[in-house]
PDB file of C-alpha atoms and ligand atoms in Angstrom:
ATOM      1  CA  MET A 264       0.152  -0.109   0.220  1.00 45.00           C
ATOM      2  CA  SER A 265       1.372   3.569  -0.724  1.00 46.00           C
ATOM      3  CA  LYS A 266       2.382   5.888   1.945  1.00 50.00           C
ATOM      4  CA  ALA A 267      -0.586   8.256   0.598  1.00 47.00           C
ATOM      5  CA  LEU A 268      -3.470   5.367   0.859  1.00 47.00           C
ATOM      6  CA  SER A 269      -2.213   4.445   4.353  1.00 49.00           C
ATOM      7  CA  ARG A 270      -2.418   7.885   5.684  1.00 52.00           C
ATOM      8  CA  GLN A 271      -5.695   8.350   4.240  1.00 53.00           C
ATOM      9  CA  ARG A 272      -7.087   5.606   6.475  1.00 86.00           C
ATOM     10  CA  THR A 273      -5.737   6.946   9.887  1.00 95.00           C
ATOM     11  CA  VAL A 274      -7.861   8.902  12.250  1.00 96.00           C
ATOM     12  CA  ARG A 275      -7.302  11.027  15.089  1.00 97.00           C
ATOM     13  CA  ASP A 276      -9.077  11.184  18.793  1.00 97.00           C
ATOM     14  CA  SER A 277      -8.459  12.212  21.902  1.00 98.00           C
ATOM     15  CA  ALA A 278      -8.016   8.906  24.137  1.00 98.00           C
ATOM     16  CA  ILE A 279      -8.426   8.111  27.872  1.00 98.00           C
ATOM     17  CA  VAL A 280      -5.815   4.541  28.030  1.00 98.00           C
ATOM     18  CA  LEU A 281      -8.123   2.434  29.899  1.00 98.00           C
ATOM     19  CA  ARG A 282      -5.976  -0.574  30.134  1.00 96.00           C
ATOM     20  CA  THR A 283      -3.326  -2.368  28.362  1.00 96.00           C
ATOM     21  CA  TYR A 284      -2.057  -6.097  28.003  1.00 93.00           C
ATOM     22  CA  ASP A 285       1.419  -7.274  26.270  1.00 94.00           C
ATOM     23  CA  LEU A 286       1.207  -9.024  23.111  1.00 92.00           C
ATOM     24  CA  GLY A 287       4.042 -11.004  21.687  1.00 91.00           C
ATOM     25  CA  GLU A 288       7.730  -9.599  22.209  1.00 91.00           C
ATOM     26  CA  THR A 289       7.558  -5.980  22.096  1.00 92.00           C
ATOM     27  CA  ASP A 290       3.917  -4.756  21.457  1.00 94.00           C
ATOM     28  CA  ARG A 291       0.891  -4.094  23.513  1.00 95.00           C
ATOM     29  CA  ILE A 292      -2.614  -3.890  23.013  1.00 96.00           C
ATOM     30  CA  VAL A 293      -4.450  -0.707  24.333  1.00 97.00           C
ATOM     31  CA  LEU A 294      -8.152  -0.066  25.120  1.00 97.00           C
ATOM     32  CA  ALA A 295      -8.797   3.435  25.136  1.00 97.00           C
ATOM     33  CA  LEU A 296     -11.886   5.712  25.173  1.00 97.00           C
ATOM     34  CA  THR A 297     -12.324   8.356  22.883  1.00 96.00           C
ATOM     35  CA  PRO A 298     -15.148  10.939  22.569  1.00 95.00           C
ATOM     36  CA  SER A 299     -15.725  10.227  18.633  1.00 94.00           C
ATOM     37  CA  HIS A 300     -14.739   6.578  18.259  1.00 93.00           C
ATOM     38  CA  ALA A 301     -16.071   5.518  21.744  1.00 93.00           C
ATOM     39  CA  LEU A 302     -14.185   2.227  22.849  1.00 95.00           C
ATOM     40  CA  VAL A 303     -10.721   1.619  20.745  1.00 96.00           C
ATOM     41  CA  HIS A 304      -8.887  -1.379  20.768  1.00 96.00           C
ATOM     42  CA  ALA A 305      -5.309  -0.481  19.214  1.00 96.00           C
ATOM     43  CA  VAL A 306      -2.166  -2.552  18.876  1.00 96.00           C
ATOM     44  CA  ALA A 307       0.857  -0.221  19.585  1.00 94.00           C
ATOM     45  CA  LYS A 308       3.528  -1.896  17.764  1.00 92.00           C
ATOM     46  CA  GLY A 309       7.269  -2.046  19.367  1.00 90.00           C
ATOM     47  CA  VAL A 310       6.385  -0.118  22.457  1.00 88.00           C
ATOM     48  CA  ARG A 311       7.927  -2.323  24.704  1.00 86.00           C
ATOM     49  CA  ARG A 312      11.344  -1.641  23.065  1.00 86.00           C
ATOM     50  CA  SER A 313      13.521   0.647  25.539  1.00 82.00           C
ATOM     51  CA  SER A 314      13.866   2.780  22.128  1.00 82.00           C
ATOM     52  CA  SER A 315      10.018   3.393  21.894  1.00 83.00           C
ATOM     53  CA  LYS A 316       8.821   6.935  22.137  1.00 79.00           C
ATOM     54  CA  PHE A 317       5.183   5.618  22.609  1.00 83.00           C
ATOM     55  CA  GLY A 318       5.732   3.307  25.777  1.00 82.00           C
ATOM     56  CA  ALA A 319       5.342   5.629  28.128  1.00 85.00           C
ATOM     57  CA  ARG A 320       2.365   7.616  26.855  1.00 93.00           C
ATOM     58  CA  LEU A 321       0.242   4.591  26.483  1.00 94.00           C
ATOM     59  CA  GLU A 322      -0.227   3.705  30.111  1.00 95.00           C
ATOM     60  CA  PRO A 323      -3.324   3.193  31.690  1.00 97.00           C
ATOM     61  CA  PHE A 324      -4.963   6.997  32.858  1.00 98.00           C
ATOM     62  CA  MET A 325      -3.169   9.112  30.449  1.00 98.00           C
ATOM     63  CA  LEU A 326      -5.074  11.435  28.416  1.00 98.00           C
ATOM     64  CA  VAL A 327      -3.650  11.454  24.702  1.00 98.00           C
ATOM     65  CA  ASP A 328      -4.002  12.323  21.169  1.00 98.00           C
ATOM     66  CA  LEU A 329      -4.075   9.324  19.501  1.00 97.00           C
ATOM     67  CA  GLU A 330      -3.650   8.640  15.807  1.00 97.00           C
ATOM     68  CA  PHE A 331      -4.678   5.251  14.775  1.00 97.00           C
ATOM     69  CA  ALA A 332      -5.537   3.005  11.268  1.00 96.00           C
ATOM     70  CA  PRO A 333      -8.960   1.477  12.244  1.00 94.00           C
ATOM     71  CA  GLY A 334      -9.036  -2.355  11.417  1.00 90.00           C
ATOM     72  CA  LYS A 335     -11.320  -5.105  11.263  1.00 87.00           C
ATOM     73  CA  LYS A 336     -10.745  -6.416  14.789  1.00 88.00           C
ATOM     74  CA  LEU A 337      -7.573  -4.217  16.261  1.00 94.00           C
ATOM     75  CA  ALA A 338      -6.747  -0.484  15.106  1.00 96.00           C
ATOM     76  CA  THR A 339      -3.082   0.341  14.688  1.00 96.00           C
ATOM     77  CA  VAL A 340      -1.442   3.107  16.476  1.00 95.00           C
ATOM     78  CA  SER A 341       0.624   5.342  14.228  1.00 94.00           C
ATOM     79  CA  GLN A 342       1.315   8.438  16.686  1.00 94.00           C
ATOM     80  CA  VAL A 343       0.544   9.439  20.134  1.00 96.00           C
ATOM     81  CA  VAL A 344       0.972  12.526  21.985  1.00 96.00           C
ATOM     82  CA  THR A 345       0.488  13.176  25.811  1.00 97.00           C
ATOM     83  CA  LEU A 346      -2.094  15.732  26.515  1.00 98.00           C
ATOM     84  CA  LYS A 347      -2.185  15.044  30.279  1.00 97.00           C
ATOM     85  CA  ALA A 348       0.160  12.609  32.161  1.00 96.00           C
ATOM     86  CA  TYR A 349      -2.185  11.556  34.845  1.00 97.00           C
ATOM     87  CA  THR A 350      -0.589   8.305  35.450  1.00 97.00           C
ATOM     88  CA  ALA A 351       2.519   9.285  37.451  1.00 96.00           C
ATOM     89  CA  PRO A 352       0.490  11.285  39.994  1.00 97.00           C
ATOM     90  CA  ILE A 353      -2.397   8.837  40.522  1.00 97.00           C
ATOM     91  CA  MET A 354       0.101   5.829  40.394  1.00 96.00           C
ATOM     92  CA  ALA A 355       1.807   7.830  43.520  1.00 97.00           C
ATOM     93  CA  ASP A 356      -0.960   7.441  45.643  1.00 95.00           C
ATOM     94  CA  TYR A 357      -2.439   3.837  46.506  1.00 94.00           C
ATOM     95  CA  GLY A 358      -5.891   5.333  47.225  1.00 94.00           C
ATOM     96  CA  ALA A 359      -6.166   7.282  44.145  1.00 96.00           C
ATOM     97  CA  PHE A 360      -4.791   4.245  41.935  1.00 96.00           C
ATOM     98  CA  THR A 361      -7.494   1.476  43.051  1.00 96.00           C
ATOM     99  CA  VAL A 362     -10.273   4.237  42.556  1.00 97.00           C
ATOM    100  CA  ALA A 363      -8.978   5.375  39.427  1.00 98.00           C
ATOM    101  CA  SER A 364      -9.078   1.209  38.345  1.00 97.00           C
ATOM    102  CA  VAL A 365     -12.653   1.279  39.319  1.00 97.00           C
ATOM    103  CA  LEU A 366     -13.410   4.371  37.111  1.00 97.00           C
ATOM    104  CA  VAL A 367     -11.876   2.997  33.747  1.00 97.00           C
ATOM    105  CA  GLU A 368     -13.486  -0.521  34.582  1.00 96.00           C
ATOM    106  CA  LEU A 369     -16.739   1.266  34.995  1.00 95.00           C
ATOM    107  CA  ALA A 370     -16.251   3.676  31.784  1.00 95.00           C
ATOM    108  CA  GLU A 371     -15.518   0.477  29.585  1.00 95.00           C
ATOM    109  CA  GLN A 372     -18.805  -1.110  30.760  1.00 93.00           C
ATOM    110  CA  LEU A 373     -21.095   1.918  30.498  1.00 92.00           C
ATOM    111  CA  VAL A 374     -19.699   2.935  26.998  1.00 91.00           C
ATOM    112  CA  ARG A 375     -21.717   0.851  24.775  1.00 75.00           C
ATOM    113  CA  HIS A 376     -22.904   3.266  22.333  1.00 66.00           C
ATOM    114  CA  GLU A 377     -21.024   6.155  20.618  1.00 64.00           C
ATOM    115  CA  THR A 378     -23.755   8.472  21.250  1.00 72.00           C
ATOM    116  CA  GLU A 379     -22.549   8.151  25.035  1.00 81.00           C
ATOM    117  CA  ALA A 380     -18.810   8.097  24.395  1.00 94.00           C
ATOM    118  CA  ALA A 381     -18.386  11.827  24.443  1.00 95.00           C
ATOM    119  CA  ASN A 382     -20.036  12.911  27.446  1.00 95.00           C
ATOM    120  CA  GLN A 383     -18.399   9.772  29.404  1.00 96.00           C
ATOM    121  CA  PHE A 384     -15.054  10.584  27.884  1.00 97.00           C
ATOM    122  CA  ARG A 385     -15.455  14.441  29.337  1.00 97.00           C
ATOM    123  CA  LEU A 386     -16.709  12.983  32.722  1.00 97.00           C
ATOM    124  CA  LEU A 387     -13.674  10.313  32.866  1.00 98.00           C
ATOM    125  CA  SER A 388     -11.270  12.872  31.978  1.00 98.00           C
ATOM    126  CA  GLY A 389     -12.575  14.986  34.767  1.00 97.00           C
ATOM    127  CA  ALA A 390     -12.403  12.662  37.313  1.00 98.00           C
ATOM    128  CA  LEU A 391      -9.234  11.372  36.408  1.00 98.00           C
ATOM    129  CA  ALA A 392      -7.626  15.055  36.494  1.00 98.00           C
ATOM    130  CA  ALA A 393      -9.275  15.483  40.179  1.00 97.00           C
ATOM    131  CA  LEU A 394      -7.607  12.184  41.132  1.00 97.00           C
ATOM    132  CA  ALA A 395      -4.488  13.424  39.798  1.00 98.00           C
ATOM    133  CA  ALA A 396      -4.599  16.716  41.318  1.00 97.00           C
ATOM    134  CA  GLY A 397      -5.544  15.355  44.843  1.00 96.00           C
ATOM    135  CA  ARG A 398      -7.541  17.876  46.290  1.00 94.00           C
ATOM    136  CA  ILE A 399     -10.640  15.654  47.049  1.00 94.00           C
ATOM    137  CA  SER A 400     -10.717  12.561  48.505  1.00 93.00           C
ATOM    138  CA  PRO A 401     -10.516   9.811  45.806  1.00 95.00           C
ATOM    139  CA  PHE A 402     -13.474   7.969  47.586  1.00 94.00           C
ATOM    140  CA  ARG A 403     -15.792  10.963  47.285  1.00 96.00           C
ATOM    141  CA  ILE A 404     -14.507  11.156  43.440  1.00 97.00           C
ATOM    142  CA  LEU A 405     -15.704   7.795  42.998  1.00 97.00           C
ATOM    143  CA  ASP A 406     -18.744   8.023  44.678  1.00 97.00           C
ATOM    144  CA  SER A 407     -19.902  11.064  42.015  1.00 97.00           C
ATOM    145  CA  TYR A 408     -18.274   9.804  39.322  1.00 98.00           C
ATOM    146  CA  ALA A 409     -20.594   6.353  39.480  1.00 97.00           C
ATOM    147  CA  LEU A 410     -23.373   8.341  39.885  1.00 97.00           C
ATOM    148  CA  ARG A 411     -22.680  10.601  36.908  1.00 96.00           C
ATOM    149  CA  SER A 412     -21.943   7.908  34.783  1.00 95.00           C
ATOM    150  CA  LEU A 413     -24.809   6.034  35.647  1.00 94.00           C
ATOM    151  CA  HIS A 414     -26.990   8.717  35.125  1.00 94.00           C
ATOM    152  CA  LEU A 415     -25.482   9.388  31.254  1.00 93.00           C
ATOM    153  CA  ALA A 416     -25.883   5.733  30.754  1.00 91.00           C
ATOM    154  CA  GLY A 417     -29.301   5.936  31.495  1.00 90.00           C
ATOM    155  CA  TRP A 418     -29.479   4.796  35.201  1.00 91.00           C
ATOM    156  CA  THR A 419     -29.990   7.776  36.612  1.00 93.00           C
ATOM    157  CA  MET A 420     -30.521   7.081  40.702  1.00 94.00           C
ATOM    158  CA  ALA A 421     -33.646   9.328  41.709  1.00 92.00           C
ATOM    159  CA  LEU A 422     -32.607  11.314  44.331  1.00 93.00           C
ATOM    160  CA  GLY A 423     -35.573  13.947  45.026  1.00 91.00           C
ATOM    161  CA  SER A 424     -38.556  11.331  45.258  1.00 95.00           C
ATOM    162  CA  CYS A 425     -39.043   7.638  45.588  1.00 96.00           C
ATOM    163  CA  ALA A 426     -38.207   5.740  42.789  1.00 96.00           C
ATOM    164  CA  GLU A 427     -41.437   4.053  42.754  1.00 95.00           C
ATOM    165  CA  SER A 428     -44.100   6.334  43.499  1.00 96.00           C
ATOM    166  CA  GLN A 429     -42.697   9.643  42.960  1.00 94.00           C
ATOM    167  CA  GLU A 430     -43.773  10.756  45.950  1.00 91.00           C
ATOM    168  CA  HIS A 431     -41.763  13.982  47.544  1.00 89.00           C
ATOM    169  CA  GLY A 432     -41.743  12.273  51.063  1.00 83.00           C
ATOM    170  CA  PRO A 433     -38.709  11.117  53.080  1.00 93.00           C
ATOM    171  CA  LEU A 434     -36.664   8.537  51.360  1.00 96.00           C
ATOM    172  CA  ALA A 435     -36.480   6.109  54.052  1.00 96.00           C
ATOM    173  CA  TYR A 436     -35.196   2.914  52.060  1.00 97.00           C
ATOM    174  CA  PHE A 437     -32.946   1.551  49.774  1.00 97.00           C
ATOM    175  CA  SER A 438     -33.058  -1.385  46.717  1.00 96.00           C
ATOM    176  CA  PRO A 439     -30.136  -1.621  44.277  1.00 95.00           C
ATOM    177  CA  GLU A 440     -32.539  -2.874  41.968  1.00 94.00           C
ATOM    178  CA  ILE A 441     -34.576   0.753  41.854  1.00 94.00           C
ATOM    179  CA  GLY A 442     -32.903   3.139  44.077  1.00 95.00           C
ATOM    180  CA  LEU A 443     -34.364   4.987  46.986  1.00 97.00           C
ATOM    181  CA  LEU A 444     -37.854   4.624  48.386  1.00 97.00           C
ATOM    182  CA  CYS A 445     -40.193   6.116  50.544  1.00 96.00           C
ATOM    183  CA  ARG A 446     -41.489   4.164  53.849  1.00 95.00           C
ATOM    184  CA  ASP A 447     -44.625   2.719  51.871  1.00 95.00           C
ATOM    185  CA  CYS A 448     -42.806   1.525  48.835  1.00 95.00           C
ATOM    186  CA  GLY A 449     -39.960   0.356  51.104  1.00 95.00           C
ATOM    187  CA  ARG A 450     -42.270  -1.836  52.969  1.00 95.00           C
ATOM    188  CA  SER A 451     -43.860  -3.114  49.803  1.00 93.00           C
ATOM    189  CA  ASN A 452     -41.942  -6.622  49.355  1.00 86.00           C
ATOM    190  CA  ARG A 453     -41.824  -5.530  45.725  1.00 90.00           C
ATOM    191  CA  TYR A 454     -38.215  -5.083  45.591  1.00 92.00           C
ATOM    192  CA  ASP A 455     -35.046  -7.306  46.317  1.00 89.00           C
ATOM    193  CA  ARG A 456     -32.583  -6.475  49.204  1.00 93.00           C
ATOM    194  CA  VAL A 457     -34.281  -3.515  50.840  1.00 96.00           C
ATOM    195  CA  LYS A 458     -32.989  -1.822  53.629  1.00 96.00           C
ATOM    196  CA  PRO A 459     -33.652   1.167  55.743  1.00 97.00           C
ATOM    197  CA  VAL A 460     -31.178   4.414  54.810  1.00 97.00           C
ATOM    198  CA  SER A 461     -30.160   7.179  57.272  1.00 96.00           C
ATOM    199  CA  ALA A 462     -32.160  10.691  56.910  1.00 95.00           C
ATOM    200  CA  GLU A 463     -28.973  12.445  55.834  1.00 95.00           C
ATOM    201  CA  LEU A 464     -28.291   9.928  53.130  1.00 96.00           C
ATOM    202  CA  PRO A 465     -30.351  11.271  50.371  1.00 95.00           C
ATOM    203  CA  PRO A 466     -28.980  14.856  50.506  1.00 95.00           C
ATOM    204  CA  TYR A 467     -25.555  13.579  50.331  1.00 96.00           C
ATOM    205  CA  LEU A 468     -26.202  11.381  47.414  1.00 97.00           C
ATOM    206  CA  SER A 469     -27.699  14.703  45.876  1.00 96.00           C
ATOM    207  CA  ALA A 470     -24.286  16.644  46.509  1.00 96.00           C
ATOM    208  CA  LEU A 471     -22.260  13.901  45.254  1.00 97.00           C
ATOM    209  CA  ALA A 472     -24.398  13.706  41.856  1.00 96.00           C
ATOM    210  CA  ALA A 473     -23.896  17.454  41.528  1.00 95.00           C
ATOM    211  CA  GLY A 474     -20.255  17.545  42.310  1.00 93.00           C
ATOM    212  CA  ASP A 475     -21.138  20.002  44.968  1.00 95.00           C
ATOM    213  CA  TRP A 476     -17.877  19.679  46.771  1.00 93.00           C
ATOM    214  CA  PRO A 477     -17.923  22.124  49.350  1.00 93.00           C
ATOM    215  CA  LEU A 478     -21.435  20.204  50.677  1.00 94.00           C
ATOM    216  CA  VAL A 479     -19.819  16.984  50.081  1.00 94.00           C
ATOM    217  CA  GLY A 480     -16.697  17.716  51.941  1.00 91.00           C
ATOM    218  CA  GLN A 481     -18.865  18.728  55.093  1.00 92.00           C
ATOM    219  CA  VAL A 482     -19.482  15.340  55.651  1.00 91.00           C
ATOM    220  CA  ALA A 483     -16.582  13.871  57.250  1.00 88.00           C
ATOM    221  CA  PRO A 484     -15.341  10.426  56.470  1.00 85.00           C
ATOM    222  CA  GLY A 485     -17.450   7.803  58.451  1.00 88.00           C
ATOM    223  CA  SER A 486     -20.723   6.251  58.640  1.00 90.00           C
ATOM    224  CA  LEU A 487     -22.609   8.215  56.260  1.00 94.00           C
ATOM    225  CA  SER A 488     -20.011   8.029  53.456  1.00 93.00           C
ATOM    226  CA  CYS A 489     -19.422   4.283  53.985  1.00 93.00           C
ATOM    227  CA  GLU A 490     -23.185   3.812  53.822  1.00 95.00           C
ATOM    228  CA  ALA A 491     -23.794   5.888  50.394  1.00 96.00           C
ATOM    229  CA  ARG A 492     -20.515   4.210  49.035  1.00 95.00           C
ATOM    230  CA  GLY A 493     -21.759   0.881  49.949  1.00 94.00           C
ATOM    231  CA  LEU A 494     -25.518   1.857  48.202  1.00 96.00           C
ATOM    232  CA  ILE A 495     -23.957   3.260  45.257  1.00 96.00           C
ATOM    233  CA  MET A 496     -21.804   0.245  44.513  1.00 95.00           C
ATOM    234  CA  ASP A 497     -24.440  -2.040  45.303  1.00 95.00           C
ATOM    235  CA  TYR A 498     -26.542  -0.198  42.640  1.00 96.00           C
ATOM    236  CA  VAL A 499     -23.837   0.157  40.052  1.00 95.00           C
ATOM    237  CA  GLN A 500     -23.469  -3.670  40.082  1.00 94.00           C
ATOM    238  CA  TRP A 501     -26.827  -4.508  39.984  1.00 94.00           C
ATOM    239  CA  GLN A 502     -27.805  -2.270  37.178  1.00 92.00           C
ATOM    240  CA  LEU A 503     -24.646  -3.662  35.092  1.00 92.00           C
ATOM    241  CA  GLU A 504     -25.730  -7.270  36.127  1.00 92.00           C
ATOM    242  CA  ARG A 505     -22.225  -8.057  37.168  1.00 90.00           C
ATOM    243  CA  PRO A 506     -19.582  -7.475  39.911  1.00 91.00           C
ATOM    244  CA  LEU A 507     -16.545  -4.877  39.173  1.00 92.00           C
ATOM    245  CA  LYS A 508     -13.660  -6.824  39.716  1.00 92.00           C
ATOM    246  CA  SER A 509     -11.113  -3.327  40.548  1.00 93.00           C
ATOM    247  CA  LEU A 510     -13.740  -2.971  43.624  1.00 90.00           C
ATOM    248  CA  ALA A 511     -11.773  -6.014  45.388  1.00 88.00           C
ATOM    249  CA  LEU A 512      -8.935  -3.699  45.515  1.00 86.00           C
ATOM    250  CA  LEU A 513     -10.543  -0.687  47.468  1.00 85.00           C
ATOM    251  CA  GLU A 514      -9.567  -0.039  50.539  1.00 71.00           C
ATOM    252  CA  LYS A 515     -11.862   1.397  53.309  1.00 67.00           C
ATOM    253  CA  GLU A 516     -11.574   5.071  53.625  1.00 63.00           C
ATOM    254  CA  VAL A 517     -10.192   6.328  56.563  1.00 52.00           C
TER     255      VAL A 517
HETATM  256 ZN1   ZN B 833     -42.945   5.506  47.063  1.00 54.70          ZN
END
């Protein structure tokens, strides 16, 4: 194929590296989230040679400008330019690393349609930037990201009213099947694994979903933030119909 023809076939997009795995002696396969091409599986040839320019740019959590030739199963990376080097600051903090691992697994699961990819891309790059900056607790970033990414994927957790009856009365129960419920619906036995929630939980979840960090920051790490995380992660895994493997790495917030 002539150089001109092969040039025509490459496309460019911003990309967040979600995960990588080695192929053969020197190649690496990269799974990346892009705004315009959704998930891209691409092989980066020779990147594990010490002379490679691309290797360090294709690590998990990197935000790059990616040029690649689409292929039937695998695209082929032809150029990588670093936009934001989030990997080093995230890897330097074990809490940030474990949370980032959950974020990229969630993003991979939720991006099923290209129409959702641009918003999911923006949300994920914002969350990785916040993790790398280290000013907000990684656990709060995870909770907020999970609620917002589920919302983009069409699984919005109703926070202002009962998920069943739409009553605006106090939300007193939760089921991972549907979300927050009023007292009557919570006691109706219609849903699985219903449990009571504390009165402060719904407003705290609303603050997380809105990314209202001053309000979220007023809640000290402890029973309320643990309760919120447990509910959010139950809800996520119920909606995805699968466990998130990376959650096993997550430590308790201290
Ligand atoms: Zn209700």
